[in-house]
Amino acid sequence: MLGRRHVLHPQARLERGSTRMQPFALVDCNNFYVSCERVFNPRLEGKPVVVLSNNDGCIVARSNEAKALGIRMAAPWYQAEKEARRQGIACFSSNYALYADMSARVMTVLGQFSPHQEIYSIDECYLGFAGFESRDLVAYGQEIRHRVKQWTGIPVGIGIASTKTLAKLANHTAKKQERFAGVCDFGRFSSRDLDALLEGIAVIEVWGVGRKTHLRLQKMGIHTALDLKRSDRRQIRAQFSVMLERTVAELNGLSCIDLEEADPAKQQIISSRSFGRPVCCLQDLSEAVSSYTLRAAEKLRAQGSVASSIGVYILTNPFKPETPQYQKTFVVPLAKPGDDARVLVQAALKGLGHVYREGFQYKKAGIVLMGLERKSTRPRTLFDDPVSEARSTRLMHLMDTINARMGQGTLTLAASGTHKTWRMRRGRKSPDYTTCWEELPRVLAGGPRHPLFDTRKDSP
DNA sequence: ATCACGGTTTGCA
DNA sequence: CTAACGTGCAAACCGTGAT
């Protein structure tokens, strides 16, 4: 699914490549969001299921059965709905609280299988297998799959290879070809066999090759993963970027992209959301912008950073060109870098005042925290007030602690509103099985069932 | 000619 | 029934002004 893409890497490595050959494993949860829903509703097993993006916008996860029925990834729901209903496909709004919680459980289990783990996205992680070479890595992979399934209910696939890019392709192979039973180790392949396999993989499947790059590569006659592997690195660099050059090196077994075990602090933090309905009035926009700012500020503090400015943007619906279009961004510098929700919200609302125009139907708003630096190393000035800073820090810590314990939004600011009629659509959300006590009655009242707690026979 | 910057666009997942 | 196309991030790019 989604994840961070490469981060910069010393140039020397690109020239020489890694001297040590350490295997990487890429563990990827199968159809992750769908699998999460199935853990708590086993009747969905074997049935076509899809999960929708925020605001029930488009399809972001499909079960194998849904894929087989020709349901396309990223299909706008309002277009796909009719056909999906006709085919009896189960559909869920996304429930990120549930998926994040399940992800944390999966990652914890996976972390027990290697001292080196990079959590790459909500449903994927790399494990470093340096020093494991004497093991039977395929058998080890099967052990991992089995335990993750047993302890969390989530099925995973595993690809193993000498570079992260190849491990991704190995993972792809593990899922595509039945005979691998969910674990594929390129280390087991002769170079001839590996090339034959790469020849059968479209270049778009390669990590870092997206729609645009795919198109340009095709025009150059590069169609398969093997074509890209055999391409001229310098030419790729000249016509594309160092990133793609690294990809080529990695396809050739030259490891250029390290495991990133500590996730680097973000340079900017964005929080944005589409509205459930068109929004016109400043009051609603203020509430939305305040809510988004609170969430971004929470992330900011979680990574121990302070922001030096905050950008605010609002826009109308670009998919409705017949309505008046408008979009604007405004950046508010902060007097001094900070992480206090109250200060950030105040700045955000000031920014909103600059971008807001009456008479438009707004579809989406967002904020961006920029100019981030480590709180601990930020420069201090004579005008800092240690007492009020300590007070702010204590209050923010209290908010973060309560919200972590009692659920997001338990303690908030009045500015973020209470009715939130602008909130995104998510009418098909499943209960927050693992993260919300209030959902328990709904869970127990004959709704979807948990396999461990429910002994009723499945009805046909 | 080169650099640093800030804002915008592009691309990826 | 309404109406209806996501989000987060960083690299690359580009124009500007300073040196």
Short mmCIF file of C-alpha atoms in Angstrom, two decimals, chain A residues 20-298:
data_model
loop_
_atom_site.label_atom_id
_atom_site.label_comp_id
_atom_site.label_asym_id
_atom_site.label_seq_id
_atom_site.Cartn_x
_atom_site.Cartn_y
_atom_site.Cartn_z
CA ARG A 20 28.25 -6.74 2.42
CA MET A 21 25.36 -8.63 1.06
CA GLN A 22 22.63 -8.52 3.66
CA PRO A 23 19.26 -9.94 2.74
CA PHE A 24 16.17 -7.79 3.21
CA ALA A 25 12.71 -9.15 3.76
CA LEU A 26 9.68 -7.14 2.76
CA VAL A 27 6.62 -8.20 4.72
CA ASP A 28 3.36 -6.90 3.31
CA CYS A 29 -0.12 -7.44 4.71
CA ASN A 30 -2.51 -8.86 2.13
CA ASN A 31 -5.26 -6.41 1.17
CA PHE A 32 -4.64 -4.90 4.58
CA TYR A 33 -7.79 -2.86 5.24
CA VAL A 34 -9.98 -5.69 3.99
CA SER A 35 -8.11 -8.17 6.17
CA CYS A 36 -8.66 -5.93 9.22
CA GLU A 37 -12.40 -5.90 8.60
CA ARG A 38 -12.38 -9.66 8.18
CA VAL A 39 -10.64 -10.33 11.47
CA PHE A 40 -13.70 -9.02 13.26
CA ASN A 41 -16.26 -10.24 10.78
CA PRO A 42 -15.24 -13.71 9.59
CA ARG A 43 -18.37 -13.99 7.47
CA LEU A 44 -16.54 -11.79 5.01
CA GLU A 45 -14.00 -14.57 4.45
CA GLY A 46 -14.01 -15.77 0.85
CA LYS A 47 -16.37 -12.97 -0.18
CA PRO A 48 -15.67 -9.92 -2.32
CA VAL A 49 -15.01 -6.91 -0.08
CA VAL A 50 -13.83 -3.36 -0.70
CA VAL A 51 -12.79 -0.52 1.61
CA LEU A 52 -13.26 3.12 0.65
CA SER A 53 -10.95 6.08 1.10
CA ASN A 54 -11.71 8.99 3.40
CA ASN A 55 -15.04 10.65 2.67
CA ASP A 56 -16.11 7.44 0.91
CA GLY A 57 -14.36 8.84 -2.15
CA CYS A 58 -12.84 5.90 -3.95
CA ILE A 59 -11.83 2.30 -3.52
CA VAL A 60 -8.51 1.87 -1.75
CA ALA A 61 -8.52 -1.80 -0.80
CA ARG A 62 -9.99 -4.87 -2.47
CA SER A 63 -10.14 -8.49 -1.47
CA ASN A 64 -8.87 -10.99 -4.02
CA GLU A 65 -12.47 -11.86 -4.84
CA ALA A 66 -13.27 -8.21 -5.57
CA LYS A 67 -10.17 -7.95 -7.77
CA ALA A 68 -11.28 -11.06 -9.64
CA LEU A 69 -14.65 -9.41 -10.31
CA GLY A 70 -12.83 -6.60 -12.07
CA ILE A 71 -13.22 -3.94 -9.39
CA ARG A 72 -10.53 -1.38 -10.11
CA MET A 73 -8.20 0.21 -7.59
CA ALA A 74 -8.90 3.90 -6.93
CA ALA A 75 -12.21 3.71 -8.75
CA PRO A 76 -14.45 6.58 -7.60
CA TRP A 77 -17.11 5.00 -5.44
CA TYR A 78 -20.03 6.87 -6.95
CA GLN A 79 -19.06 5.30 -10.29
CA ALA A 80 -18.33 1.83 -8.98
CA GLU A 81 -21.17 1.56 -6.49
CA LYS A 82 -23.91 0.39 -8.80
CA GLU A 83 -21.87 -2.41 -10.28
CA ALA A 84 -20.47 -3.34 -6.88
CA ARG A 85 -23.96 -3.64 -5.45
CA ARG A 86 -25.10 -5.73 -8.38
CA GLN A 87 -22.25 -8.13 -7.69
CA GLY A 88 -23.02 -8.26 -3.99
CA ILE A 89 -19.71 -6.79 -2.90
CA ALA A 90 -19.42 -5.81 0.77
CA CYS A 91 -18.21 -2.26 1.24
CA PHE A 92 -16.75 -0.39 4.22
CA SER A 93 -15.82 3.20 4.93
CA SER A 94 -12.24 3.34 6.08
CA ASN A 95 -11.73 2.96 9.81
CA TYR A 96 -8.22 4.25 10.35
CA ALA A 97 -8.34 3.93 14.11
CA LEU A 98 -8.90 0.20 13.66
CA TYR A 99 -6.27 -0.20 10.93
CA ALA A 100 -3.65 1.74 12.87
CA ASP A 101 -4.25 -0.40 15.93
CA MET A 102 -4.06 -3.64 13.95
CA SER A 103 -0.94 -2.39 12.20
CA ALA A 104 0.78 -1.75 15.52
CA ARG A 105 0.01 -5.32 16.58
CA VAL A 106 1.35 -6.80 13.35
CA MET A 107 4.51 -4.67 13.54
CA THR A 108 5.14 -5.72 17.11
CA VAL A 109 4.96 -9.39 16.17
CA LEU A 110 7.20 -8.85 13.12
CA GLY A 111 9.74 -6.97 15.23
CA GLN A 112 10.35 -10.15 17.18
CA PHE A 113 11.83 -11.82 14.11
CA SER A 114 14.74 -9.47 13.57
CA PRO A 115 16.69 -6.84 15.48
CA HIS A 116 16.42 -4.63 12.40
CA GLN A 117 13.00 -3.41 11.36
CA GLU A 118 11.87 -0.50 9.23
CA ILE A 119 8.17 0.21 9.38
CA TYR A 120 7.64 1.47 5.88
CA SER A 121 3.91 2.06 5.83
CA ILE A 122 0.77 1.05 7.66
CA ASP A 123 0.85 -2.40 6.09
CA GLU A 124 4.48 -3.03 5.15
CA CYS A 125 7.78 -3.41 6.88
CA TYR A 126 11.30 -4.39 6.01
CA LEU A 127 13.29 -6.74 8.19
CA GLY A 128 17.09 -6.87 8.00
CA PHE A 129 18.31 -10.45 7.77
CA ALA A 130 22.03 -9.73 8.15
CA GLY A 131 23.61 -12.65 9.97
CA PHE A 132 20.67 -14.92 9.15
CA GLU A 133 22.25 -16.26 5.97
CA SER A 134 22.88 -19.71 7.36
CA ARG A 135 19.17 -20.14 8.06
CA ASP A 136 16.61 -21.52 5.73
CA LEU A 137 15.06 -18.13 5.02
CA VAL A 138 12.02 -19.55 3.25
CA ALA A 139 11.18 -21.72 6.26
CA TYR A 140 11.79 -18.72 8.52
CA GLY A 141 9.43 -16.68 6.36
CA GLN A 142 6.75 -19.31 6.69
CA GLU A 143 7.19 -19.24 10.45
CA ILE A 144 6.68 -15.46 10.40
CA ARG A 145 3.55 -15.74 8.29
CA HIS A 146 2.12 -18.35 10.55
CA ARG A 147 2.72 -16.44 13.74
CA VAL A 148 1.39 -13.13 12.44
CA LYS A 149 -1.75 -14.87 11.27
CA GLN A 150 -2.17 -16.71 14.54
CA TRP A 151 -1.55 -13.74 16.82
CA THR A 152 -3.28 -10.97 14.85
CA GLY A 153 -5.50 -12.66 12.27
CA ILE A 154 -3.78 -10.80 9.42
CA PRO A 155 -2.36 -12.73 6.42
CA VAL A 156 0.98 -11.49 5.07
CA GLY A 157 3.26 -12.17 2.13
CA ILE A 158 7.06 -12.06 2.28
CA GLY A 159 9.71 -11.25 -0.31
CA ILE A 160 13.40 -11.75 0.37
CA ALA A 161 16.34 -10.42 -1.67
CA SER A 162 19.67 -8.63 -1.47
CA THR A 163 18.19 -5.15 -2.01
CA LYS A 164 15.01 -3.45 -0.91
CA THR A 165 13.88 -2.93 -4.49
CA LEU A 166 14.33 -6.61 -5.29
CA ALA A 167 12.68 -7.63 -2.03
CA LYS A 168 9.62 -5.68 -3.15
CA LEU A 169 9.55 -7.59 -6.40
CA ALA A 170 10.07 -10.86 -4.55
CA ASN A 171 7.07 -9.95 -2.44
CA HIS A 172 5.08 -9.22 -5.56
CA THR A 173 6.07 -12.64 -6.89
CA ALA A 174 5.17 -14.36 -3.63
CA LYS A 175 1.66 -13.01 -3.97
CA LYS A 176 1.23 -13.55 -7.69
CA GLN A 177 2.51 -17.10 -7.99
CA GLU A 178 0.66 -19.73 -6.01
CA ARG A 179 3.64 -22.09 -5.93
CA PHE A 180 5.58 -19.83 -3.53
CA ALA A 181 2.91 -20.12 -0.85
CA GLY A 182 3.42 -16.54 0.28
CA VAL A 183 7.22 -16.53 0.65
CA CYS A 184 9.64 -15.87 -2.20
CA ASP A 185 13.43 -15.68 -1.74
CA PHE A 186 15.33 -14.38 -4.76
CA GLY A 187 18.47 -15.70 -3.09
CA ARG A 188 17.34 -19.14 -4.17
CA PHE A 189 17.34 -18.18 -7.84
CA SER A 190 20.19 -18.53 -10.32
CA SER A 191 20.83 -15.23 -12.07
CA ARG A 192 19.43 -16.73 -15.24
CA ASP A 193 16.20 -17.76 -13.53
CA LEU A 194 15.91 -14.40 -11.82
CA ASP A 195 16.24 -12.57 -15.12
CA ALA A 196 13.63 -14.81 -16.67
CA LEU A 197 11.30 -13.91 -13.82
CA LEU A 198 12.05 -10.18 -14.06
CA GLU A 199 11.27 -10.35 -17.75
CA GLY A 200 7.74 -11.36 -16.82
CA ILE A 201 7.16 -8.35 -14.54
CA ALA A 202 5.94 -5.06 -16.03
CA VAL A 203 8.24 -2.17 -15.20
CA ILE A 204 5.36 -0.28 -13.54
CA GLU A 205 5.54 -2.84 -10.72
CA VAL A 206 9.04 -1.70 -9.78
CA TRP A 207 9.30 0.36 -6.61
CA GLY A 208 9.67 4.03 -7.55
CA VAL A 209 8.26 3.70 -11.05
CA GLY A 210 4.89 5.41 -11.21
CA ARG A 211 2.50 6.35 -13.96
CA LYS A 212 4.55 9.12 -15.54
CA THR A 213 7.89 7.38 -15.40
CA HIS A 214 6.25 4.26 -16.76
CA LEU A 215 5.04 6.16 -19.81
CA ARG A 216 8.43 7.68 -20.53
CA LEU A 217 10.22 4.39 -20.02
CA GLN A 218 7.89 2.69 -22.47
CA LYS A 219 8.72 5.25 -25.11
CA MET A 220 12.38 4.31 -24.61
CA GLY A 221 11.51 0.65 -25.15
CA ILE A 222 11.84 -0.25 -21.46
CA HIS A 223 8.83 -2.40 -20.69
CA THR A 224 9.84 -4.97 -18.10
CA ALA A 225 11.75 -5.04 -14.84
CA LEU A 226 14.52 -6.82 -16.74
CA ASP A 227 14.67 -4.05 -19.37
CA LEU A 228 15.15 -1.50 -16.60
CA LYS A 229 17.77 -3.66 -14.90
CA ARG A 230 19.75 -3.82 -18.15
CA SER A 231 19.33 -0.15 -19.01
CA ASP A 232 22.20 2.32 -19.03
CA ARG A 233 22.45 3.85 -15.57
CA ARG A 234 24.04 7.08 -16.74
CA GLN A 235 21.39 7.58 -19.35
CA ILE A 236 18.68 6.94 -16.76
CA ARG A 237 20.26 9.46 -14.48
CA ALA A 238 20.53 12.07 -17.21
CA GLN A 239 16.97 11.64 -18.41
CA PHE A 240 15.27 10.94 -15.08
CA SER A 241 16.89 11.32 -11.67
CA VAL A 242 19.35 9.88 -9.20
CA MET A 243 16.41 8.10 -7.63
CA LEU A 244 15.70 6.05 -10.69
CA GLU A 245 19.42 5.45 -11.18
CA ARG A 246 19.49 3.93 -7.72
CA THR A 247 16.56 1.77 -8.65
CA VAL A 248 18.53 0.42 -11.60
CA ALA A 249 21.52 -0.28 -9.36
CA GLU A 250 19.27 -2.06 -6.89
CA LEU A 251 17.75 -4.22 -9.59
CA ASN A 252 21.32 -5.31 -10.30
CA GLY A 253 21.77 -6.41 -6.72
CA LEU A 254 23.72 -3.34 -5.65
CA SER A 255 22.17 -2.21 -2.39
CA CYS A 256 21.85 1.60 -2.37
CA ILE A 257 18.87 2.09 -0.13
CA ASP A 258 19.47 1.34 3.53
CA LEU A 259 17.11 0.14 6.16
CA GLU A 260 15.83 3.18 8.02
CA GLU A 261 15.14 1.89 11.45
CA ALA A 262 14.60 5.27 13.10
CA ASP A 263 11.99 7.12 11.13
CA PRO A 264 13.45 10.53 10.34
CA ALA A 265 11.53 13.54 11.60
CA LYS A 266 9.16 14.99 9.01
CA GLN A 267 10.13 18.25 7.33
CA GLN A 268 6.51 19.25 7.04
CA ILE A 269 3.29 17.95 8.49
CA ILE A 270 0.08 18.20 6.51
CA SER A 271 -3.44 17.74 7.72
CA SER A 272 -6.22 18.09 5.20
CA ARG A 273 -9.59 16.57 4.57
CA SER A 274 -12.47 16.86 2.13
CA PHE A 275 -15.85 17.82 3.54
CA GLY A 276 -18.90 15.61 3.60
CA ARG A 277 -20.89 18.42 1.95
CA PRO A 278 -20.10 21.76 0.33
CA VAL A 279 -19.17 24.32 2.97
CA CYS A 280 -19.70 28.04 2.51
CA CYS A 281 -19.53 29.76 5.87
CA LEU A 282 -16.45 30.95 7.67
CA GLN A 283 -17.60 29.39 10.94
CA ASP A 284 -17.55 25.85 9.55
CA LEU A 285 -14.22 26.42 7.83
CA SER A 286 -12.81 27.76 11.10
CA GLU A 287 -13.86 24.63 12.92
CA ALA A 288 -12.37 22.39 10.26
CA VAL A 289 -9.09 24.31 10.11
CA SER A 290 -8.88 24.26 13.91
CA SER A 291 -9.48 20.50 14.02
CA TYR A 292 -6.85 19.81 11.38
CA THR A 293 -4.38 22.05 13.17
CA LEU A 294 -4.91 20.19 16.44
CA ARG A 295 -4.18 16.88 14.76
CA ALA A 296 -1.10 18.18 12.99
CA ALA A 297 0.17 19.76 16.21
CA GLU A 298 -0.25 16.41 17.93
#
